[in-house]
Amino acid sequence: MAYTEGINTTLCLNTIGLRWFNDACYEISLPTGKKIVIDPTIDTSPYKKLGSDALEGADYILLSHTHYDHILNVGDLARKFDSKVFVGRTSALALAKYFDLPGYRVYPCSSGDVYEMDDFTLEVILGKHTKMGDMDTIGHMKANLDHFHLAEDLEETMIMGSFEYYNYLLTLPDHTKILIWGGEASPECIRRAGHYDPDISIVQIPREGARAIADLYKAVGGKVIFPHHHETILDLEGGPDLISDMLDLVHREAPGTKVICPRKGVWYRIGMQIHEEA
């Protein structure tokens, strides 16, 4: 690197970009230029603002679980971008069958697995889906398919999505840690969420109540948290108040952690800045 005396413009080093599409779907831009897409159901989502054609890339696809609202764009994205698709080991075959994915694209995961990729190290962490009552039972899956106008051959994939859930920790070459976390805010999950000390997190807002969600966010900690799956909460009676109460609790009890309320389709750039004062 050449020596430079003085800096005439602000420099931003090792910039990471995040933008939220809808539901649990985020696109992450790594400092290398590679792109990660999380839980992509975009084009059929009732919350859609941008289509999947707006994605800049999907070198890697990370799936928390295989419910329809997390996977429906996996097939077309994997073919378009030759993606590496990370999914739970039990769900992998059903997912590959439904989207006709070749085996080399699919990375079946179990808790504790560590993948040493070119752009990051990926640790797979056990999770647990939020409570959905009868809608989450095998007996109701056919009714769910009919209700959401989904193909019958998605049934096996949907069933697996209720029983297998994983979170992910990415560690970049500069040691920046990005945690992707979802599922319930039970005491057990909250305890486990506190083990990873991330710099940046993407964390679900589940339905357990403002106190439990705030405890989850406090346990995750770190510098900045981006929420996901909060549109469904906002649609519930009292949902906006629940989120507002949770944000207030985190602000008061964990002032070192900033919760970003993202706008859809807007890139948020995070990096170390260097500038020369006048």
mmCIF file of C-alpha atoms in Angstrom, residues 205-214 230-250 252 261:
data_model
loop_
_atom_site.group_PDB
_atom_site.id
_atom_site.type_symbol
_atom_site.label_atom_id
_atom_site.label_comp_id
_atom_site.label_asym_id
_atom_site.label_seq_id
_atom_site.Cartn_x
_atom_site.Cartn_y
_atom_site.Cartn_z
ATOM 1 C CA ILE A 205 -39.018 -9.753 16.485
ATOM 2 C CA PRO A 206 -41.167 -12.720 17.632
ATOM 3 C CA ARG A 207 -44.489 -12.597 19.467
ATOM 4 C CA GLU A 208 -43.528 -13.347 23.074
ATOM 5 C CA GLY A 209 -44.129 -9.813 24.329
ATOM 6 C CA ALA A 210 -42.062 -6.647 24.707
ATOM 7 C CA ARG A 211 -40.189 -7.821 27.817
ATOM 8 C CA ALA A 212 -39.048 -11.144 26.323
ATOM 9 C CA ILE A 213 -38.077 -9.587 22.994
ATOM 10 C CA ALA A 214 -36.116 -6.838 24.742
ATOM 11 C CA HIS A 230 -41.651 -7.566 12.250
ATOM 12 C CA GLU A 231 -44.267 -6.814 9.571
ATOM 13 C CA THR A 232 -46.397 -9.666 10.876
ATOM 14 C CA ILE A 233 -46.232 -8.132 14.364
ATOM 15 C CA LEU A 234 -47.215 -4.707 13.069
ATOM 16 C CA ASP A 235 -50.329 -6.291 11.531
ATOM 17 C CA LEU A 236 -51.508 -7.594 14.910
ATOM 18 C CA GLU A 237 -53.748 -5.628 17.241
ATOM 19 C CA GLY A 238 -51.378 -3.861 19.617
ATOM 20 C CA GLY A 239 -48.380 -4.846 17.495
ATOM 21 C CA PRO A 240 -47.019 -1.322 16.929
ATOM 22 C CA ASP A 241 -47.213 -0.655 20.689
ATOM 23 C CA LEU A 242 -45.410 -3.939 21.423
ATOM 24 C CA ILE A 243 -42.520 -2.980 19.144
ATOM 25 C CA SER A 244 -42.405 0.561 20.511
ATOM 26 C CA ASP A 245 -42.299 -0.749 24.106
ATOM 27 C CA MET A 246 -39.548 -3.214 23.192
ATOM 28 C CA LEU A 247 -37.438 -0.524 21.533
ATOM 29 C CA ASP A 248 -37.846 1.706 24.588
ATOM 30 C CA LEU A 249 -36.702 -1.085 26.909
ATOM 31 C CA VAL A 250 -33.620 -1.810 24.791
ATOM 32 C CA ARG A 252 -32.951 2.314 28.336
ATOM 33 C CA CYS A 261 -35.675 0.381 11.971
#
